[in-house]
Short mmCIF file of C-alpha atoms in Angstrom, two decimals:
data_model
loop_
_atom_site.label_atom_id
_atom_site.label_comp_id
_atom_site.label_asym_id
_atom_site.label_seq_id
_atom_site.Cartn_x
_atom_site.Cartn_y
_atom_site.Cartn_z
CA UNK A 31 0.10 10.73 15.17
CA UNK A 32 -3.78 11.44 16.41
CA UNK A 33 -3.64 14.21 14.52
CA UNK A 34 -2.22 13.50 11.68
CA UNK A 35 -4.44 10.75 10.82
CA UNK A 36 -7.86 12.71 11.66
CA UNK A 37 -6.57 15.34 9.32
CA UNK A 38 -5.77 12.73 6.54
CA UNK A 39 -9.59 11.66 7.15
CA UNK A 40 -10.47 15.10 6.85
CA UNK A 41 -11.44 15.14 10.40
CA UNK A 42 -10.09 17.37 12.45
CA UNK A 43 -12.05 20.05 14.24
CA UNK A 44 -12.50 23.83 13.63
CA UNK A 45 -10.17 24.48 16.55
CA UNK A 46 -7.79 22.23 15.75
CA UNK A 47 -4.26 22.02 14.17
CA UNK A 48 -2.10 19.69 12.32
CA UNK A 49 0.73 20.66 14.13
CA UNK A 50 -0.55 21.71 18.24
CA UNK A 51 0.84 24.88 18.70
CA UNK A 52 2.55 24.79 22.68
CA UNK A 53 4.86 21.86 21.10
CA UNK A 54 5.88 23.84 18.23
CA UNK A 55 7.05 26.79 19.78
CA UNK A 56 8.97 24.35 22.25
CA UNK A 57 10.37 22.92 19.27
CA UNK A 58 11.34 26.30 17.20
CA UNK A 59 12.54 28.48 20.45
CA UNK A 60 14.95 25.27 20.77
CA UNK A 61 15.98 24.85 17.28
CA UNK A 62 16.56 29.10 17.34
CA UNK A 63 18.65 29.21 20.34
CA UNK A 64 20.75 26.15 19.07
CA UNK A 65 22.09 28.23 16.19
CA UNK A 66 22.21 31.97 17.38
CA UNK A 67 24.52 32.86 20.27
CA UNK A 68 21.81 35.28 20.89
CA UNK A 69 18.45 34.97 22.84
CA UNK A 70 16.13 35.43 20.70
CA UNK A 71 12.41 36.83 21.65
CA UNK A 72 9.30 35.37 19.28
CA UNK A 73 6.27 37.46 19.30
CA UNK A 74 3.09 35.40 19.44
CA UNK A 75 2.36 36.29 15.58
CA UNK A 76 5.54 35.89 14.36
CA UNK A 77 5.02 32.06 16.16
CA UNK A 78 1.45 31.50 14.49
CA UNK A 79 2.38 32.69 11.36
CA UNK A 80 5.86 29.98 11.57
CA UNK A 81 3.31 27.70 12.01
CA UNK A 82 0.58 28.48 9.39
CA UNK A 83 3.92 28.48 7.13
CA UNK A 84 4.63 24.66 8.69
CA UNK A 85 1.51 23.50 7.91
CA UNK A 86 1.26 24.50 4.31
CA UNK A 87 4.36 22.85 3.98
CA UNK A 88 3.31 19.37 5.45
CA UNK A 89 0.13 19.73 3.33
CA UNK A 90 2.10 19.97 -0.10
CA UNK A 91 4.43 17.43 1.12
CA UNK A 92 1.70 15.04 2.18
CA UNK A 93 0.56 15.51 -1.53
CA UNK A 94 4.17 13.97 -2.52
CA UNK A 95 3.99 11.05 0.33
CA UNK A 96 0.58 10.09 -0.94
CA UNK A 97 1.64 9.89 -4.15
CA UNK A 98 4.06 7.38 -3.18
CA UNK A 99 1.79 5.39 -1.42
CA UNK A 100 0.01 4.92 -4.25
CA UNK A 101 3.74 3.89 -6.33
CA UNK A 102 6.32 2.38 -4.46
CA UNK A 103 4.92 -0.89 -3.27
CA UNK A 104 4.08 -1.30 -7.62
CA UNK A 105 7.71 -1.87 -8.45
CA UNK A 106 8.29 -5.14 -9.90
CA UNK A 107 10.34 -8.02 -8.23
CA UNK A 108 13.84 -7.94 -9.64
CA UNK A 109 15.11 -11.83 -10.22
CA UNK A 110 18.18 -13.26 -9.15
CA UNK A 111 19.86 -16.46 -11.39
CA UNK A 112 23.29 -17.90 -12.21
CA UNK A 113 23.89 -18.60 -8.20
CA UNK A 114 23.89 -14.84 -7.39
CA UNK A 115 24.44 -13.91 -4.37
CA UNK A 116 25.00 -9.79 -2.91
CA UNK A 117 25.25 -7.42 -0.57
CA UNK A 118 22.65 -5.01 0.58
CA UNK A 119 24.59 -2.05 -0.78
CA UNK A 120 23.74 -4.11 -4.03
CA UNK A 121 20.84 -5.32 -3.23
CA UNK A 122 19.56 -1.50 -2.68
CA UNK A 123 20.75 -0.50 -5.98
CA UNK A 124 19.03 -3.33 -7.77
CA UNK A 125 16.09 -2.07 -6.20
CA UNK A 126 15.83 1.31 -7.14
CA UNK A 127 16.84 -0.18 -10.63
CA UNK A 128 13.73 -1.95 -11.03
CA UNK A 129 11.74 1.46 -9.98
CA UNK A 130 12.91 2.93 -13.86
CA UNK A 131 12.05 0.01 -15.81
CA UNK A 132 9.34 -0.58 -18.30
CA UNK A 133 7.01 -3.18 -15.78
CA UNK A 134 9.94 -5.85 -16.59
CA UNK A 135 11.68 -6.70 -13.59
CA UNK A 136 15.36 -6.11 -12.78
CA UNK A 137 17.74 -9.15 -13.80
CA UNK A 138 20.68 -9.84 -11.89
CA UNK A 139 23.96 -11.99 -13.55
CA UNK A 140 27.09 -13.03 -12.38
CA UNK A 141 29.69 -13.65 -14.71
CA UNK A 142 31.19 -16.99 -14.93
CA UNK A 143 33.60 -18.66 -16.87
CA UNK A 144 31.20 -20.04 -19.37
CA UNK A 145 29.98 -16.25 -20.16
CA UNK A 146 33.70 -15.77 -21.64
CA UNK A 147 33.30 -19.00 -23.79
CA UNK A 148 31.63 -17.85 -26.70
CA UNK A 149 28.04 -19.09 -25.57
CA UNK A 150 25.65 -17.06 -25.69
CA UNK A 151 23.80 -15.96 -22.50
CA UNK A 152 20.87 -17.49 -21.35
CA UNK A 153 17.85 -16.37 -19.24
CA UNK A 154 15.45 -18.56 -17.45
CA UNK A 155 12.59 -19.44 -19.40
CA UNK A 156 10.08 -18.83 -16.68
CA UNK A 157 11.37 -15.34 -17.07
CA UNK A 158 11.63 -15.31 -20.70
CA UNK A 159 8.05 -16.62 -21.03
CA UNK A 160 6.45 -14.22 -18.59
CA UNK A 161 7.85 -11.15 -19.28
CA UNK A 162 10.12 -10.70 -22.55
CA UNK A 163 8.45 -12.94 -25.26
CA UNK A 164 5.04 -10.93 -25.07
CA UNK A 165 7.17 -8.07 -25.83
CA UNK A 166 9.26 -8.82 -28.02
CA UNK A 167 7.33 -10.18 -30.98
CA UNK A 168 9.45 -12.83 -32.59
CA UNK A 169 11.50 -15.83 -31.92
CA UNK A 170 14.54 -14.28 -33.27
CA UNK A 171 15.78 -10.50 -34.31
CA UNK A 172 18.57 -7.66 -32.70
CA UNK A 173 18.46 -6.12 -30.22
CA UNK A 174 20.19 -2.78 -28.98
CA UNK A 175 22.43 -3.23 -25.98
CA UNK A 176 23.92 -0.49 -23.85
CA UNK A 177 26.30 -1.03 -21.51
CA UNK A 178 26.12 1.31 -18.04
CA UNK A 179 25.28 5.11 -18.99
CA UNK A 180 26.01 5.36 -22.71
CA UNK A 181 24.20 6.44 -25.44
CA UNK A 182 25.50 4.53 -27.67
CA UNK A 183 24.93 1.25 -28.36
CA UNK A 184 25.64 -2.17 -29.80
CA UNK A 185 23.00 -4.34 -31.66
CA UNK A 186 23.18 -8.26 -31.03
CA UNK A 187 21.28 -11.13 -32.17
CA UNK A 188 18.92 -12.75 -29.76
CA UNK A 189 16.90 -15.46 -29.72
CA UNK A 190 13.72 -17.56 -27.96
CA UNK A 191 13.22 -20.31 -29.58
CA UNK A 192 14.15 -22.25 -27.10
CA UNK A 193 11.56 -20.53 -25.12
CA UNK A 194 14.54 -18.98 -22.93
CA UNK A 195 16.31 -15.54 -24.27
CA UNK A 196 19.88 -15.94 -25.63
CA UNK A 197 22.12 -13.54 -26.08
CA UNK A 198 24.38 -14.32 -29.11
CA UNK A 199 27.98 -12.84 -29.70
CA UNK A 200 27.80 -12.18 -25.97
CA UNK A 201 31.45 -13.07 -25.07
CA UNK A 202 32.99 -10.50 -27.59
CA UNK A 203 30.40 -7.96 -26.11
CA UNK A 204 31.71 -8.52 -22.52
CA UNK A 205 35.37 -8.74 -23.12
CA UNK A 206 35.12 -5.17 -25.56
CA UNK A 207 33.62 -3.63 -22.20
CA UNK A 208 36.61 -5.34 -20.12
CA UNK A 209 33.96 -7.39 -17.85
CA UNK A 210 35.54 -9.77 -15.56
CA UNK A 211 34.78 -13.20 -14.19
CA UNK A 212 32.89 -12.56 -11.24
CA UNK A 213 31.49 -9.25 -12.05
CA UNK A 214 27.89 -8.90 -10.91
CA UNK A 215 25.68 -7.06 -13.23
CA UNK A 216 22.14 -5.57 -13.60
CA UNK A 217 19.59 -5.87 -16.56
CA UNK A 218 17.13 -3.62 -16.86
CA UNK A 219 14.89 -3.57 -20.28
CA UNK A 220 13.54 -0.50 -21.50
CA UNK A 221 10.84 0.72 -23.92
CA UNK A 222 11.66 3.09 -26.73
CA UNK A 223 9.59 5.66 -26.83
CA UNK A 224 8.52 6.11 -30.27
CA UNK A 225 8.29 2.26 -31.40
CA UNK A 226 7.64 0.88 -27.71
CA UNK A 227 10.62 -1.84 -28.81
CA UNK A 228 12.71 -3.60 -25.96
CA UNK A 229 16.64 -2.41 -25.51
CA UNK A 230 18.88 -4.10 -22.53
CA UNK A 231 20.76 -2.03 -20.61
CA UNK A 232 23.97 -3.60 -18.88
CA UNK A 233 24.56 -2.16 -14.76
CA UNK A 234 27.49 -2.60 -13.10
CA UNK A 235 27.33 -3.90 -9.53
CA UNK A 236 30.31 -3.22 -7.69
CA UNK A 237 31.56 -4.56 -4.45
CA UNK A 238 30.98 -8.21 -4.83
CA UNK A 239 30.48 -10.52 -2.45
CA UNK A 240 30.83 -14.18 -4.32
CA UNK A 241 28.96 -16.60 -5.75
CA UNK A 242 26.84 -19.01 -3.82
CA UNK A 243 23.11 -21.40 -4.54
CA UNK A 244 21.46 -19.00 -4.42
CA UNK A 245 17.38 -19.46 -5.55
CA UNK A 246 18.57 -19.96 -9.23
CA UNK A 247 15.62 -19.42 -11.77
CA UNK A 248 13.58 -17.96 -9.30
CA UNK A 249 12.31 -14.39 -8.39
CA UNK A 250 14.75 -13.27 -5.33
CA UNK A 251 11.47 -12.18 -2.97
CA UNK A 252 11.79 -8.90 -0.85
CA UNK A 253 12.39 -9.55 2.85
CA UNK A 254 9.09 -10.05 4.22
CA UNK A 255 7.48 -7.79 6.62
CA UNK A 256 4.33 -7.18 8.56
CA UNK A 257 0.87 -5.35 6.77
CA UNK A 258 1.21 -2.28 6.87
CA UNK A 259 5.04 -1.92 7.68
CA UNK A 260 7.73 -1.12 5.03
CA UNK A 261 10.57 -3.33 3.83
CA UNK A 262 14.18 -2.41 3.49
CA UNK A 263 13.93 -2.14 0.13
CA UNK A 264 10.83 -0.02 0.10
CA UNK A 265 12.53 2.24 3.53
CA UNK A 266 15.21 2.46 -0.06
CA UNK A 267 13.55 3.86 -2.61
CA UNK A 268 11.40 6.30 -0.08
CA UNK A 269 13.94 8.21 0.94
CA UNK A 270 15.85 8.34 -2.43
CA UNK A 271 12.26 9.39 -3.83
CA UNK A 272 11.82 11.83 -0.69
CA UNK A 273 15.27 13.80 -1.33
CA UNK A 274 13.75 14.41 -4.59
CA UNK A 275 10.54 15.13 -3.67
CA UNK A 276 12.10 18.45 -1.35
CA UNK A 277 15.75 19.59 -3.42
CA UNK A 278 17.93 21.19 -1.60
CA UNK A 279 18.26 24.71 -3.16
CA UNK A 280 14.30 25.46 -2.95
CA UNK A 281 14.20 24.12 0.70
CA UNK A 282 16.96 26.41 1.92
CA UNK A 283 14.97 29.94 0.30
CA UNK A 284 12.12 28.78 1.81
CA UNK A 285 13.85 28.20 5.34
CA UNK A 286 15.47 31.85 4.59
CA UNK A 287 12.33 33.33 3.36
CA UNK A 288 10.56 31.97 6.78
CA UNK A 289 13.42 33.43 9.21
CA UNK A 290 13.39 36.83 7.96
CA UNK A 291 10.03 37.20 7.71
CA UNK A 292 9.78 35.47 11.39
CA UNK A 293 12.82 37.21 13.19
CA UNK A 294 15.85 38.64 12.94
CA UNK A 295 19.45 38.06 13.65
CA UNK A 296 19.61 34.39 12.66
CA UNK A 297 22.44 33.33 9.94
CA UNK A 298 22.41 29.68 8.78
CA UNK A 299 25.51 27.68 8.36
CA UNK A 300 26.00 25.72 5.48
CA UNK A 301 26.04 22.02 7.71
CA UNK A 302 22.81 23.73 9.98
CA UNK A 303 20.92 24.06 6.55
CA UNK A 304 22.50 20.54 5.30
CA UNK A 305 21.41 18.97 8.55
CA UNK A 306 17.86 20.28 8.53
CA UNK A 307 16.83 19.28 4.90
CA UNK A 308 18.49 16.28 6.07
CA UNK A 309 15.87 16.38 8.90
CA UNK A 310 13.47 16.97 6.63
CA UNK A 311 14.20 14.40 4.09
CA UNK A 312 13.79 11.89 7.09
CA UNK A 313 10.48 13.17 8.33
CA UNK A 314 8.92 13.07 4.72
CA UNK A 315 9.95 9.11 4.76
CA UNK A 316 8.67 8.77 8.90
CA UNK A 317 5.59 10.84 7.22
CA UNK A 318 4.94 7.86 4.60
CA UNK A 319 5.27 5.39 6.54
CA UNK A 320 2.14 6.77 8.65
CA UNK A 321 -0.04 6.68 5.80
CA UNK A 322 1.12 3.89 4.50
CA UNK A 323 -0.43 1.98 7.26
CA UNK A 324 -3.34 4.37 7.51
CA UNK A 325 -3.52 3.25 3.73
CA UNK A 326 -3.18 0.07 4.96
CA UNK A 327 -6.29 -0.52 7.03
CA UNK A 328 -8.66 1.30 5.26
CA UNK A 329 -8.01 -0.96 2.12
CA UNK A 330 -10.99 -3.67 2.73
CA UNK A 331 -9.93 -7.00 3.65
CA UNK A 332 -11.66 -9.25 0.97
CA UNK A 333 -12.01 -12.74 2.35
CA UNK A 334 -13.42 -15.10 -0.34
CA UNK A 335 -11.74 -13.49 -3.36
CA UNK A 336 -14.93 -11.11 -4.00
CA UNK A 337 -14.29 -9.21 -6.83
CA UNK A 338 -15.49 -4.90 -5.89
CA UNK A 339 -16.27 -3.02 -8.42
CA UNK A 340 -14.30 0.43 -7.87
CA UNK A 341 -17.91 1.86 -6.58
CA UNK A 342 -17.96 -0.86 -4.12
CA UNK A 343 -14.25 -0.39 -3.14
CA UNK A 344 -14.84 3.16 -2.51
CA UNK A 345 -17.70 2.40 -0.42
CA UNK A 346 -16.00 -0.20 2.01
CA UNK A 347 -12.93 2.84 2.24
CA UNK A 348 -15.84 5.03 3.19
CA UNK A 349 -17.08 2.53 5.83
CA UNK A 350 -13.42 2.02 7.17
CA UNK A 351 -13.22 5.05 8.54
CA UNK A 352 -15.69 4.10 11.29
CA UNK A 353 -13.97 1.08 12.10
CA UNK A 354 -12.37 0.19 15.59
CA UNK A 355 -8.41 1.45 15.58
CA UNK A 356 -6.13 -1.11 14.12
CA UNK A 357 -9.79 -3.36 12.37
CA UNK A 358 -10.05 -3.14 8.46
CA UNK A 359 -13.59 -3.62 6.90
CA UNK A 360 -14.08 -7.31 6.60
CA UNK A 361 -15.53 -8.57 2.45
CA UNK A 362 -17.43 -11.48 2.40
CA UNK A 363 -20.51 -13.27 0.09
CA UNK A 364 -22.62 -14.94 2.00
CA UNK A 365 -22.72 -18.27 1.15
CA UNK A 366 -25.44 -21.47 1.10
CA UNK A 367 -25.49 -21.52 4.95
CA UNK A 368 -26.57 -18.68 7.55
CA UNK A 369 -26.17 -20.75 10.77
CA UNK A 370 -23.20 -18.60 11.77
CA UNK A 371 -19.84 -16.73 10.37
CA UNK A 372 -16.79 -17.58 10.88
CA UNK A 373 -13.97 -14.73 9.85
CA UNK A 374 -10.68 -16.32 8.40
CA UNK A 375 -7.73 -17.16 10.58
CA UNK A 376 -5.26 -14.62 9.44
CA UNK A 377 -7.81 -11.95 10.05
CA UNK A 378 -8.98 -13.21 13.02
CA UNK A 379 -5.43 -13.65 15.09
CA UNK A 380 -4.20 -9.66 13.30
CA UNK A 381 -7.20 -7.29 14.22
CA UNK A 382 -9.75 -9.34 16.47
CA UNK A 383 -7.79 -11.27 18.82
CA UNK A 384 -5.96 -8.27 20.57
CA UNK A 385 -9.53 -7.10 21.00
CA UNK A 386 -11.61 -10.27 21.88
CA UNK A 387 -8.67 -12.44 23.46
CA UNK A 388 -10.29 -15.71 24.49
CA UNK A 389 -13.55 -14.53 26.64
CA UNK A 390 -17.25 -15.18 24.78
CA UNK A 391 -19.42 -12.07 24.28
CA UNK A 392 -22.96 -11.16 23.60
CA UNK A 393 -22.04 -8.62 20.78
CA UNK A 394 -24.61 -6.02 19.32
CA UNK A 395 -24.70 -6.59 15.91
CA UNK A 396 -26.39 -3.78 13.74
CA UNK A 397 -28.01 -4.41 9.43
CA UNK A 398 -26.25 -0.68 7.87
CA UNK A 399 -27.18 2.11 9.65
CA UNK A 400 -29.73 0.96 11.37
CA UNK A 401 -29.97 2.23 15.65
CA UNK A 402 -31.42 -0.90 16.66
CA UNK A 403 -29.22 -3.93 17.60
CA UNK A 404 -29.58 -7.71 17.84
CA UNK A 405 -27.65 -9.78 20.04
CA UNK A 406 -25.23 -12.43 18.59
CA UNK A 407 -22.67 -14.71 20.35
CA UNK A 408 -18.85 -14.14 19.46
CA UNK A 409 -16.04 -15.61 20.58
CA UNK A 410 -12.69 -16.19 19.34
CA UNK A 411 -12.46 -20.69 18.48
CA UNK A 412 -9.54 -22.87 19.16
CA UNK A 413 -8.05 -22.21 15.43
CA UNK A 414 -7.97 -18.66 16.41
CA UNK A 415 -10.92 -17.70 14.36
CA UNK A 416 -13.80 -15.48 15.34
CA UNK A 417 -17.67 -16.48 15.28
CA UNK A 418 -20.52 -15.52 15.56
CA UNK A 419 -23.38 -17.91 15.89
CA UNK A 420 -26.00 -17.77 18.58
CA UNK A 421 -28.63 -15.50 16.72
CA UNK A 422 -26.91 -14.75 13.68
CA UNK A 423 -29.30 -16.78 11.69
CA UNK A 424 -32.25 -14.85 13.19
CA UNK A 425 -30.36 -11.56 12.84
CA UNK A 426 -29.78 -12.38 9.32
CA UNK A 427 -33.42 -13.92 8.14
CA UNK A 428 -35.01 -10.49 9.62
CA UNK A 429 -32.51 -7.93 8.15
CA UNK A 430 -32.89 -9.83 4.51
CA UNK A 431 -29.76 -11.04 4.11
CA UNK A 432 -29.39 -13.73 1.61
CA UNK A 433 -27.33 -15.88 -0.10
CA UNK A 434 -24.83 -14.38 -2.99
CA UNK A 435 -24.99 -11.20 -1.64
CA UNK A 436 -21.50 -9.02 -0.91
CA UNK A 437 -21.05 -7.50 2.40
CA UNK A 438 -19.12 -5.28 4.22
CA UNK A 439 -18.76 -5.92 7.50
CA UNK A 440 -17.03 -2.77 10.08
CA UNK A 441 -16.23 -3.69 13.75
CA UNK A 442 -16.67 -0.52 16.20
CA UNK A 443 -15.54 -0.07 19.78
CA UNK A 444 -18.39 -1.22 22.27
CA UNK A 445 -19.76 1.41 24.23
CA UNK A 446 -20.48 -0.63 27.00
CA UNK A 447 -17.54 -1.30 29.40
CA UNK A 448 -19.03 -4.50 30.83
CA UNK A 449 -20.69 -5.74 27.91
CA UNK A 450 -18.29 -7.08 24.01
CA UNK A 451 -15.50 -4.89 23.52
CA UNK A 452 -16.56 -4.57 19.66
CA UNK A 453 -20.14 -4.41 17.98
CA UNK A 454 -20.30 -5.01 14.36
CA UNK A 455 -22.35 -3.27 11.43
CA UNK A 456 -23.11 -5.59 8.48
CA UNK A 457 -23.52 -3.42 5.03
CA UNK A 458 -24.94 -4.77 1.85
CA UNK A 459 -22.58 -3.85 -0.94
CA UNK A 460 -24.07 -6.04 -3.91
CA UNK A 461 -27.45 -7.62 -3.70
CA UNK A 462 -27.47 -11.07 -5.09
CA UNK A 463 -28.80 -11.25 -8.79
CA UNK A 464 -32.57 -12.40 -8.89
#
């Protein structure tokens, strides 16, 4: 883990590896012997170059994971009306769904006896409103309709005048495709891509679980999870994203390539080379999930809604990387009064309290770069919110510091093991317009 995240900082040493070399050759001697009836013998190049091979390997994967850092938490919500209720085999589908889609979320209907009436079939209008009727142009037109995997398609009337979308000749449409009452299905609208118009696509949900209140005309939220820490439908779509990122067929001739070029006399069985892409499949998706909360805290924790320019963004990254483990860079415009600062609650209790507790400190507080420290009270308040007052104002009069200007603000480790376990650095992003 300590290495990996100095090397994704670009930090690691000249003598260093990504992968430490007396635990790798552990790891491949056992791996070797657990698949050859043989003992085998590895000469010390044959090990280094298995492991210059390794490391390539994470390298161009890494490439992949940080691509989907940058992807998967984008997806949009899918929403979840007519008293829907499924199960997370469903639930898992719906949201790899709304991965494919055109920036409109997933919509998820279960039929009912009204569907088979001959009314048409209505979505909410806060849905309507806030994602289709921007797209779509007009109160009333056709539009294509494909049912599961076809090509072909059927074109029905629709309407929002009513400021919801209808569906019109809707019960003929379900009853030609033999939907039942109680079938659970998935709409997903997608963007031609020579006109950019809106099609619906029909997707069958099967294994239903009933029908149940369940948040009717309102966005079905993902289970919610700590910063930094994935959710089950993001664990989802990583690893259905990270068997694609490594296929099969290339992974095995490069395992081949790497054995007979390493040593001799080992033959891979089909299930030995199934469970190690397998293997490798799941380390991709442990792999993201490192740098997603590496991603995590060096994204700057803006506490006042500050807007950064991408300049300024880059530059509180660039400061993160000196932070304390586990602090992100703290945003914040100073406001009318310099008498102290007090850091909001929810960043307080996350990254100060495990460092701070409940003891008062004389911290050493630094302007930028600057060696030479002043020395400001802190101490974690009865909220659970972090100050510092005593000599801030002083500390902030002499370093020029005034009001409307944007600041970064990067916690480090104290040196001294007596004295605050943290010192902070303030850094002026924006100066305050004259």
């Amino acid at each position: 883990m300590v290495h990996l995240q100095s090397w994704l900082r670009g930090g690691l040493k000249d003598d260093e590896r990504l992968i430490p070399f007396a635990p790798f050759c552990h790891q491949v001697r056992e791996i070797a012997d657990s698949f050859s009836s043989e003992k085998l013998r590895w000469t010390p190049e044959a090990l280094l170059e298995l492991q210059d091979k390794a490391e390539d390997y994470l390298s161009q994967v890494s490439g992949a994971v940080i691509r989907l850092v940058r992807g998967v938490m984008k997806h949009p919500i899918p929403w979840y009306g007519n008293n829907t209720r499924l199960t997370q085999e469903q639930k898992e589908d719906v949201f790899v769904l709304s991965c494919g889609t055109s920036g409109i979320p997933v919509y998820v209907h279960t039929m009912t006896e009204c569907d088979f009436t001959g009314a048409p079939l209505a979505l909410p209008v806060q849905y309507c409103q806030r994602f289709l009727a921007p797209r779509l142009g007009s109160e009333k037109g056709q539009i294509k309709l494909f049912y599961s995997n076809n090509l072909t398609c059927s074109e029905i009337s629709f309407s929002t005048e009513c400021r919801d979308f209808r569906l019109y000749t809707w019960s003929h449409y379900i009853k030609s495709n033999c939907v039942k009452e109680g079938d659970t299905y998935a709409f997903t609208f997608e963007e031609d891509e020579e006109g950019g118009l809106l099609s619906v696509r029909m997707h069958a949900l099967n294994g239903m679980l009933g029908s149940k209140e369940y948040d009717k005309e309102r966005p079905q939220r993902l289970q919610g999870s700590e910063e930094g820490t994935l959710s089950m439908e993001q664990r989802v779509a990583v690893a259905r994203t990270a068997s694609i990122c490594i296929p099969y067929s290339p992974f095995v001739r490069m395992v081949l390539e790497i054995t007979a070029c390493c040593s001799s006399g080992i033959s891979w069985s089909r299930d030995a080379l199934l469970s190690l892409h397998e293997a490798a499949v799941k380390h991709l998706v442990s792999l993201y999930e490192v740098v997603n909360q590496f991603a995590t805290l060096l994204t700057p924790y803006i506490s006042d809604g500050t807007k950064l320019t991408p300049e300024e963004e880059q530059a509180a990254i660039s400061l993160s990387y000196d932070c304390a483990s586990g602090i992100r860079t703290y945003i914040w415009t100073i406001k009318g009064s310099n008498r102290e600062l007090v850091f909001q609650k929810k960043f307080s209790e996350q990254y100060l309290s495990p460092y701070l507790g409940s003891g008062r400190w004389i911290a050493k507080v630094f302007a930028g770069n600057d060696l030479s420290p002043f020395e400001v009270s802190l101490h974690m308040t009865k909220p659970q919110r972090a100050a510092l007052y005593g000599g801030w104002p002083h500390f902030m009069k002499i370093n020029g510091f005034k009001k409307g200007d944007v600041c970064a603000y990067t916690f480090e480790e104290g040196e001294d093991e007596e004295g605050a376990p943290l010192s902070l650095r303030v850094h002026l992003l924006r100066a305050a317009p004259m």
